[in-house]
mmCIF file of C-alpha atoms and ligand atoms in Angstrom:
data_model
loop_
_atom_site.group_PDB
_atom_site.id
_atom_site.type_symbol
_atom_site.label_atom_id
_atom_site.label_comp_id
_atom_site.label_asym_id
_atom_site.label_seq_id
_atom_site.Cartn_x
_atom_site.Cartn_y
_atom_site.Cartn_z
ATOM 1 C CA UNK A 1 7.973 -6.740 18.961
ATOM 2 C CA UNK A 2 4.196 -6.770 18.494
ATOM 3 C CA UNK A 3 2.831 -7.878 15.168
ATOM 4 C CA UNK A 4 0.515 -5.106 14.471
ATOM 5 C CA UNK A 5 -2.164 -5.167 11.640
ATOM 6 C CA UNK A 6 -2.196 -2.783 8.653
ATOM 7 C CA UNK A 7 -5.144 -1.076 10.184
ATOM 8 C CA UNK A 8 -3.519 -0.539 13.422
ATOM 9 C CA UNK A 9 -0.318 0.771 11.988
ATOM 10 C CA UNK A 10 -2.178 3.366 9.942
ATOM 11 C CA UNK A 11 -3.971 4.623 13.170
ATOM 12 C CA UNK A 12 -0.785 4.492 15.147
ATOM 13 C CA UNK A 13 0.978 6.888 12.632
ATOM 14 C CA UNK A 14 -1.715 9.326 12.291
ATOM 15 C CA UNK A 15 -2.195 9.507 16.056
ATOM 16 C CA UNK A 16 1.494 9.901 16.675
ATOM 17 C CA UNK A 17 1.557 12.779 13.993
ATOM 18 C CA UNK A 18 -1.512 14.290 15.590
ATOM 19 C CA UNK A 19 0.300 14.283 19.020
ATOM 20 C CA UNK A 20 3.059 16.289 17.271
ATOM 21 C CA UNK A 21 0.679 18.956 16.171
ATOM 22 C CA UNK A 22 -0.404 17.806 12.788
ATOM 23 C CA UNK A 23 -3.845 18.141 11.391
ATOM 24 C CA UNK A 24 -5.085 14.654 10.241
ATOM 25 C CA UNK A 25 -6.555 14.956 6.612
ATOM 26 C CA UNK A 26 -8.444 12.295 4.623
ATOM 27 C CA UNK A 27 -6.761 10.711 1.596
ATOM 28 C CA UNK A 28 -7.306 12.790 -1.404
ATOM 29 C CA UNK A 29 -8.792 11.289 -4.689
ATOM 30 C CA UNK A 30 -6.396 9.265 -6.792
ATOM 31 C CA UNK A 31 -7.419 11.764 -9.611
ATOM 32 C CA UNK A 32 -5.039 14.869 -9.573
ATOM 33 C CA UNK A 33 -7.005 18.156 -9.222
ATOM 34 C CA UNK A 34 -5.452 21.104 -11.135
ATOM 35 C CA UNK A 35 -2.092 19.278 -11.796
ATOM 36 C CA UNK A 36 -1.495 18.412 -15.495
ATOM 37 C CA UNK A 37 1.849 17.014 -14.574
ATOM 38 C CA UNK A 38 0.467 13.697 -13.148
ATOM 39 C CA UNK A 39 -2.029 11.098 -14.550
ATOM 40 C CA UNK A 40 -2.531 9.689 -11.039
ATOM 41 C CA UNK A 41 -1.733 10.648 -7.569
ATOM 42 C CA UNK A 42 1.633 8.815 -6.855
ATOM 43 C CA UNK A 43 2.765 10.073 -3.546
ATOM 44 C CA UNK A 44 1.326 11.584 -0.338
ATOM 45 C CA UNK A 45 2.860 15.061 -1.142
ATOM 46 C CA UNK A 46 1.119 15.170 -4.774
ATOM 47 C CA UNK A 47 -2.228 16.620 -3.669
ATOM 48 C CA UNK A 48 -0.565 19.216 -1.464
ATOM 49 C CA UNK A 49 1.778 20.755 -3.993
ATOM 50 C CA UNK A 50 0.301 24.281 -3.771
ATOM 51 C CA UNK A 51 0.969 24.187 0.079
ATOM 52 C CA UNK A 52 4.660 23.402 -0.462
ATOM 53 C CA UNK A 53 5.126 26.264 -2.983
ATOM 54 C CA UNK A 54 3.235 28.697 -0.896
ATOM 55 C CA UNK A 55 0.735 29.203 -3.816
ATOM 56 C CA UNK A 56 -2.162 28.166 -1.350
ATOM 57 C CA UNK A 57 -2.388 28.449 2.495
ATOM 58 C CA UNK A 58 -2.835 25.245 4.106
ATOM 59 C CA UNK A 59 -5.387 24.523 6.660
ATOM 60 C CA UNK A 60 -2.501 24.096 9.064
ATOM 61 C CA UNK A 61 1.347 24.264 8.644
ATOM 62 C CA UNK A 62 1.578 20.601 9.906
ATOM 63 C CA UNK A 63 -0.566 18.125 8.091
ATOM 64 C CA UNK A 64 -0.628 14.215 8.145
ATOM 65 C CA UNK A 65 -2.352 11.938 5.809
ATOM 66 C CA UNK A 66 -2.807 8.303 4.737
ATOM 67 C CA UNK A 67 -2.800 8.771 0.892
ATOM 68 C CA UNK A 68 -4.047 6.252 -1.696
ATOM 69 C CA UNK A 69 -1.408 6.067 -4.410
ATOM 70 C CA UNK A 70 -0.637 4.481 -7.662
ATOM 71 C CA UNK A 71 2.810 4.144 -8.960
ATOM 72 C CA UNK A 72 3.410 2.242 -12.375
ATOM 73 C CA UNK A 73 7.034 3.300 -13.055
ATOM 74 C CA UNK A 74 8.180 -0.284 -11.467
ATOM 75 C CA UNK A 75 5.337 -2.132 -12.883
ATOM 76 C CA UNK A 76 7.656 -4.804 -14.289
ATOM 77 C CA UNK A 77 8.679 -5.497 -10.908
ATOM 78 C CA UNK A 78 5.280 -6.097 -9.456
ATOM 79 C CA UNK A 79 4.570 -9.704 -8.386
ATOM 80 C CA UNK A 80 8.369 -10.715 -8.559
ATOM 81 C CA UNK A 81 9.786 -8.592 -5.642
ATOM 82 C CA UNK A 82 8.705 -8.438 -2.196
ATOM 83 C CA UNK A 83 7.850 -4.736 -2.066
ATOM 84 C CA UNK A 84 6.537 -3.586 -5.300
ATOM 85 C CA UNK A 85 2.815 -2.982 -6.048
ATOM 86 C CA UNK A 86 0.944 -0.550 -8.292
ATOM 87 C CA UNK A 87 -1.399 0.487 -5.541
ATOM 88 C CA UNK A 88 -0.177 1.386 -1.966
ATOM 89 C CA UNK A 89 -1.108 3.518 0.977
ATOM 90 C CA UNK A 90 1.470 6.151 1.882
ATOM 91 C CA UNK A 91 1.686 7.628 5.374
ATOM 92 C CA UNK A 92 3.005 11.013 5.422
ATOM 93 C CA UNK A 93 3.815 14.058 7.632
ATOM 94 C CA UNK A 94 4.118 17.386 6.048
ATOM 95 C CA UNK A 95 5.402 20.687 7.087
ATOM 96 C CA UNK A 96 4.781 23.715 5.072
ATOM 97 C CA UNK A 97 7.323 26.234 6.068
ATOM 98 C CA UNK A 98 7.237 25.020 9.743
ATOM 99 C CA UNK A 99 9.451 22.316 11.231
ATOM 100 C CA UNK A 100 12.536 21.184 9.106
ATOM 101 C CA UNK A 101 15.136 18.491 9.363
ATOM 102 C CA UNK A 102 15.669 18.168 12.920
ATOM 103 C CA UNK A 103 12.101 17.487 14.011
ATOM 104 C CA UNK A 104 11.366 15.169 10.933
ATOM 105 C CA UNK A 105 14.397 12.906 11.501
ATOM 106 C CA UNK A 106 13.716 12.714 15.224
ATOM 107 C CA UNK A 107 10.140 11.956 14.902
ATOM 108 C CA UNK A 108 10.771 9.253 12.177
ATOM 109 C CA UNK A 109 13.118 7.487 14.595
ATOM 110 C CA UNK A 110 10.795 7.852 17.537
ATOM 111 C CA UNK A 111 7.940 6.348 15.624
ATOM 112 C CA UNK A 112 9.786 3.425 14.326
ATOM 113 C CA UNK A 113 11.748 2.562 17.376
ATOM 114 C CA UNK A 114 9.519 3.646 20.268
ATOM 115 C CA UNK A 115 6.052 3.574 18.950
ATOM 116 C CA UNK A 116 6.376 0.439 16.596
ATOM 117 C CA UNK A 117 9.233 -1.120 18.430
ATOM 118 C CA UNK A 118 11.462 -1.960 15.486
ATOM 119 C CA UNK A 119 14.995 -2.968 16.572
ATOM 120 C CA UNK A 120 17.226 0.045 16.146
ATOM 121 C CA UNK A 121 20.121 -2.089 15.329
ATOM 122 C CA UNK A 122 18.412 -3.183 12.006
ATOM 123 C CA UNK A 123 17.588 0.317 11.050
ATOM 124 C CA UNK A 124 20.144 2.384 8.653
ATOM 125 C CA UNK A 125 19.611 5.847 7.609
ATOM 126 C CA UNK A 126 20.850 7.093 4.221
ATOM 127 C CA UNK A 127 21.386 10.795 3.226
ATOM 128 C CA UNK A 128 22.115 12.855 0.176
ATOM 129 C CA UNK A 129 25.779 13.023 -0.758
ATOM 130 C CA UNK A 130 26.888 16.235 0.841
ATOM 131 C CA UNK A 131 23.918 16.789 3.332
ATOM 132 C CA UNK A 132 26.129 17.066 6.488
ATOM 133 C CA UNK A 133 23.317 18.776 8.287
ATOM 134 C CA UNK A 134 21.171 15.535 8.086
ATOM 135 C CA UNK A 135 24.307 13.506 8.854
ATOM 136 C CA UNK A 136 24.973 15.388 12.076
ATOM 137 C CA UNK A 137 21.345 15.023 13.242
ATOM 138 C CA UNK A 138 21.593 11.222 12.692
ATOM 139 C CA UNK A 139 25.158 10.944 14.109
ATOM 140 C CA UNK A 140 25.325 13.339 16.989
ATOM 141 C CA UNK A 141 21.743 13.728 18.146
ATOM 142 C CA UNK A 142 20.056 10.332 17.329
ATOM 143 C CA UNK A 143 23.454 8.582 17.965
ATOM 144 C CA UNK A 144 23.821 6.494 14.814
ATOM 145 C CA UNK A 145 27.398 5.528 14.264
ATOM 146 C CA UNK A 146 28.826 7.030 11.117
ATOM 147 C CA UNK A 147 29.462 3.812 9.554
ATOM 148 C CA UNK A 148 25.784 3.013 9.733
ATOM 149 C CA UNK A 149 24.812 6.164 7.717
ATOM 150 C CA UNK A 150 24.927 5.650 4.089
ATOM 151 C CA UNK A 151 25.505 8.581 1.631
ATOM 152 C CA UNK A 152 23.756 8.170 -1.859
ATOM 153 C CA UNK A 153 23.422 10.187 -4.879
ATOM 154 C CA UNK A 154 20.535 11.788 -6.865
ATOM 155 C CA UNK A 155 19.222 8.760 -8.089
ATOM 156 C CA UNK A 156 18.491 7.315 -4.621
ATOM 157 C CA UNK A 157 18.426 10.468 -2.166
ATOM 158 C CA UNK A 158 16.900 13.260 -4.145
ATOM 159 C CA UNK A 159 13.024 12.957 -4.380
ATOM 160 C CA UNK A 160 11.179 14.276 -7.285
ATOM 161 C CA UNK A 161 8.491 12.941 -9.686
ATOM 162 C CA UNK A 162 8.281 15.120 -12.690
ATOM 163 C CA UNK A 163 7.558 18.888 -12.149
ATOM 164 C CA UNK A 164 6.990 20.303 -8.661
ATOM 165 C CA UNK A 165 8.395 20.679 -5.256
ATOM 166 C CA UNK A 166 11.355 18.388 -4.618
ATOM 167 C CA UNK A 167 14.725 18.219 -2.518
ATOM 168 C CA UNK A 168 17.297 15.951 -1.049
ATOM 169 C CA UNK A 169 16.005 13.261 1.265
ATOM 170 C CA UNK A 170 17.096 10.800 3.938
ATOM 171 C CA UNK A 171 15.699 7.371 3.934
ATOM 172 C CA UNK A 172 15.420 4.690 6.576
ATOM 173 C CA UNK A 173 16.220 1.079 5.770
ATOM 174 C CA UNK A 174 15.233 -2.059 7.619
ATOM 175 C CA UNK A 175 17.577 -5.056 7.523
ATOM 176 C CA UNK A 176 15.203 -8.066 7.170
ATOM 177 C CA UNK A 177 18.141 -10.667 7.586
ATOM 178 C CA UNK A 178 20.435 -12.730 5.306
ATOM 179 C CA UNK A 179 17.449 -15.005 4.122
ATOM 180 C CA UNK A 180 16.003 -12.150 1.917
ATOM 181 C CA UNK A 181 19.481 -11.122 0.687
ATOM 182 C CA UNK A 182 20.798 -11.827 -2.856
ATOM 183 C CA UNK A 183 24.055 -13.201 -1.562
ATOM 184 C CA UNK A 184 25.989 -11.203 -3.921
ATOM 185 C CA UNK A 185 29.255 -9.567 -2.693
ATOM 186 C CA UNK A 186 28.680 -6.229 -1.599
ATOM 187 C CA UNK A 187 25.067 -6.570 -0.859
ATOM 188 C CA UNK A 188 24.258 -3.847 1.653
ATOM 189 C CA UNK A 189 21.995 -0.956 2.105
ATOM 190 C CA UNK A 190 20.851 0.329 -1.258
ATOM 191 C CA UNK A 191 21.164 -3.086 -2.844
ATOM 192 C CA UNK A 192 18.135 -3.931 -5.264
ATOM 193 C CA UNK A 193 17.385 -7.161 -3.549
ATOM 194 C CA UNK A 194 14.681 -7.536 -0.816
ATOM 195 C CA UNK A 195 16.889 -7.759 2.294
ATOM 196 C CA UNK A 196 17.366 -3.980 3.064
ATOM 197 C CA UNK A 197 13.978 -2.368 2.698
ATOM 198 C CA UNK A 198 13.401 1.128 2.628
ATOM 199 C CA UNK A 199 10.506 2.074 4.988
ATOM 200 C CA UNK A 200 10.645 5.649 5.478
ATOM 201 C CA UNK A 201 11.661 8.657 3.438
ATOM 202 C CA UNK A 202 12.185 12.110 4.851
ATOM 203 C CA UNK A 203 12.317 14.628 1.848
ATOM 204 C CA UNK A 204 13.647 18.069 2.478
ATOM 205 C CA UNK A 205 11.515 19.823 0.192
ATOM 206 C CA UNK A 206 13.384 23.160 -0.820
ATOM 207 C CA UNK A 207 13.409 23.379 -4.672
ATOM 208 C CA UNK A 208 10.848 23.426 -7.491
ATOM 209 C CA UNK A 209 11.406 21.565 -10.693
ATOM 210 C CA UNK A 210 9.949 23.210 -13.759
ATOM 211 C CA UNK A 211 9.584 19.785 -15.352
ATOM 212 C CA UNK A 212 12.640 20.524 -17.559
ATOM 213 C CA UNK A 213 15.232 19.937 -14.885
ATOM 214 C CA UNK A 214 15.490 23.687 -13.976
ATOM 215 C CA UNK A 215 15.352 24.073 -10.141
ATOM 216 C CA UNK A 216 14.362 27.104 -8.247
ATOM 217 C CA UNK A 217 14.651 27.777 -4.423
ATOM 218 C CA UNK A 218 11.241 27.851 -2.805
ATOM 219 C CA UNK A 219 10.327 30.629 -0.519
ATOM 220 C CA UNK A 220 9.969 28.271 2.431
ATOM 221 C CA UNK A 221 11.622 24.950 3.666
ATOM 222 C CA UNK A 222 9.226 22.271 3.784
ATOM 223 C CA UNK A 223 9.066 18.607 5.017
ATOM 224 C CA UNK A 224 7.459 15.785 2.954
ATOM 225 C CA UNK A 225 7.710 12.293 4.303
ATOM 226 C CA UNK A 226 6.537 9.110 2.751
ATOM 227 C CA UNK A 227 6.237 5.617 4.408
ATOM 228 C CA UNK A 228 4.598 2.921 2.567
ATOM 229 C CA UNK A 229 2.187 1.303 4.863
ATOM 230 C CA UNK A 230 2.361 -2.020 3.181
ATOM 231 C CA UNK A 231 6.194 -2.169 3.436
ATOM 232 C CA UNK A 232 6.067 -1.210 7.166
ATOM 233 C CA UNK A 233 3.651 -3.941 7.861
ATOM 234 C CA UNK A 234 6.033 -6.431 5.955
ATOM 235 C CA UNK A 235 8.912 -5.737 8.503
ATOM 236 C CA UNK A 236 6.454 -5.346 11.460
ATOM 237 C CA UNK A 237 4.634 -8.703 10.732
ATOM 238 C CA UNK A 238 8.024 -10.345 9.602
ATOM 239 C CA UNK A 239 6.365 -11.721 6.335
ATOM 240 C CA UNK A 240 7.997 -12.494 2.995
ATOM 241 C CA UNK A 241 6.085 -9.853 0.895
ATOM 242 C CA UNK A 242 3.465 -7.253 0.804
ATOM 243 C CA UNK A 243 1.172 -10.010 -0.397
ATOM 244 C CA UNK A 244 1.684 -11.588 2.898
ATOM 245 C CA UNK A 245 0.500 -8.778 5.305
ATOM 246 C CA UNK A 246 -2.830 -9.387 7.059
ATOM 247 C CA UNK A 247 -5.141 -7.309 4.826
ATOM 248 C CA UNK A 248 -3.601 -8.067 1.355
ATOM 249 C CA UNK A 249 -3.172 -11.847 2.305
ATOM 250 C CA UNK A 250 -7.014 -11.961 2.690
ATOM 251 C CA UNK A 251 -7.457 -10.741 -0.820
ATOM 252 C CA UNK A 252 -4.582 -12.992 -2.181
ATOM 253 C CA UNK A 253 -6.461 -15.964 -0.700
ATOM 254 C CA UNK A 254 -9.605 -14.994 -2.276
ATOM 255 C CA UNK A 255 -7.832 -14.757 -5.683
ATOM 256 C CA UNK A 256 -6.530 -18.283 -5.103
ATOM 257 C CA UNK A 257 -9.984 -19.671 -4.267
ATOM 258 C CA UNK A 258 -11.460 -18.262 -7.457
ATOM 259 C CA UNK A 259 -8.429 -19.347 -9.552
ATOM 260 C CA UNK A 260 -8.399 -22.775 -8.043
ATOM 261 C CA UNK A 261 -4.799 -22.332 -7.260
ATOM 262 C CA UNK A 262 -2.750 -22.964 -4.226
ATOM 263 C CA UNK A 263 -0.246 -20.263 -3.235
ATOM 264 C CA UNK A 264 3.432 -21.178 -2.952
ATOM 265 C CA UNK A 265 3.224 -24.343 -5.045
ATOM 266 C CA UNK A 266 4.654 -22.999 -8.293
ATOM 267 C CA UNK A 267 6.619 -19.749 -8.897
ATOM 268 C CA UNK A 268 4.941 -18.684 -12.130
ATOM 269 C CA UNK A 269 1.462 -19.103 -10.566
ATOM 270 C CA UNK A 270 2.540 -17.103 -7.637
ATOM 271 C CA UNK A 271 3.682 -14.147 -9.639
ATOM 272 C CA UNK A 272 0.324 -14.298 -11.513
ATOM 273 C CA UNK A 273 -1.546 -14.453 -8.217
ATOM 274 C CA UNK A 274 0.378 -11.463 -6.866
ATOM 275 C CA UNK A 275 -0.085 -9.516 -9.932
ATOM 276 C CA UNK A 276 -3.974 -10.141 -9.918
ATOM 277 C CA UNK A 277 -4.042 -9.174 -6.367
ATOM 278 C CA UNK A 278 -2.143 -6.117 -6.842
ATOM 279 C CA UNK A 279 -4.138 -5.089 -9.915
ATOM 280 C CA UNK A 280 -7.492 -5.608 -8.165
ATOM 281 C CA UNK A 281 -6.444 -3.309 -5.562
ATOM 282 C CA UNK A 282 -5.420 -0.660 -8.160
ATOM 283 C CA UNK A 283 -8.595 -1.138 -10.254
ATOM 284 C CA UNK A 284 -10.873 -1.171 -7.267
ATOM 285 C CA UNK A 285 -9.613 2.164 -5.765
ATOM 286 C CA UNK A 286 -9.502 3.829 -9.304
ATOM 287 C CA UNK A 287 -13.103 2.881 -9.986
ATOM 288 C CA UNK A 288 -14.147 4.003 -6.578
ATOM 289 C CA UNK A 289 -12.543 7.426 -7.476
ATOM 290 C CA UNK A 290 -14.484 7.532 -10.679
ATOM 291 C CA UNK A 291 -11.861 6.172 -13.266
ATOM 292 C CA UNK A 292 -13.867 3.789 -15.368
ATOM 293 C CA UNK A 293 -12.331 1.115 -17.343
ATOM 294 C CA UNK A 294 -12.866 0.806 -21.151
ATOM 295 C CA UNK A 295 -11.791 -1.233 -24.066
ATOM 296 C CA UNK A 296 -12.640 1.558 -26.485
ATOM 297 C CA UNK A 297 -9.493 3.488 -27.571
ATOM 298 C CA UNK A 298 -11.512 6.563 -28.654
ATOM 299 C CA UNK A 299 -12.960 6.677 -25.125
ATOM 300 C CA UNK A 300 -9.656 6.299 -23.651
ATOM 301 C CA UNK A 301 -8.224 9.392 -25.487
ATOM 302 C CA UNK A 302 -11.281 11.514 -24.915
ATOM 303 C CA UNK A 303 -10.733 11.148 -21.209
ATOM 304 C CA UNK A 304 -7.238 12.404 -21.315
HETATM 305 N N1 LIG B 1 7.417 11.940 -1.155
HETATM 306 C C1 LIG B 1 8.018 11.092 -0.626
HETATM 307 C C2 LIG B 1 8.093 9.738 -1.030
HETATM 308 O O1 LIG B 1 7.177 9.452 -1.803
HETATM 309 O O2 LIG B 1 8.810 8.911 -0.695
#
């Protein structure tokens, strides 16, 4: 497999989705517009919520983006795992009442195996518990044997972030090999360690959560996919972590130079180097979207 760079992968995805009839849109700001449920944009779908609910008419019923995102829910893992970062770019293809599970699943497989060239034998789909429609598409149409399709519950395979459009999902994991495994008995797809890395998430957005756990069925069936560009680059470039992919590695090396530290000499230093690298990315993109840092508590609260 060719070791594509981050910038190549981003373009490959957007071009592929454009060839499937999607309108390529620019990343939206990290600052949510008209959405009080979020402090920062945390997923490709977040700025598009009104199109999923039908409240606004999208410029096209098929849209694709590479969205700047910040997620802090897993902040304690940043620097310690291969895959966590507070800032990341999310590649996404979206259907607003247009195509649904069949096309979304087929295209995710086509992109990963035919366009990027990932080894199909190292890819494992997961589905929501009783989503037999998704199971049949993976099994009967794509040809994945039943024992390679994992069924997970709400915690893993139902996508929602607070209030808004949500639904069951079908993820695709890539087996990076034993050397990244935890070695614990039962380490398999879904394990918290860095061996099976989730690269793609197909969300079947059919419901709206009112923020209090009450779900209503949306007027239209939608698709919201999310693929972390940095994670995809990790598996494509066959490197240890997101801090080793081409673009982020350049920044990490600069951090080492300024701090007079050598990477991979000492675990505690490495965690700090990764944390600083990650936080520089987040801070830079937030500042570029007009979010100014302050050490004055009063200023912080007046901004909220
Ligand atoms: N909205 C899909 C995801 O963030 O994985």
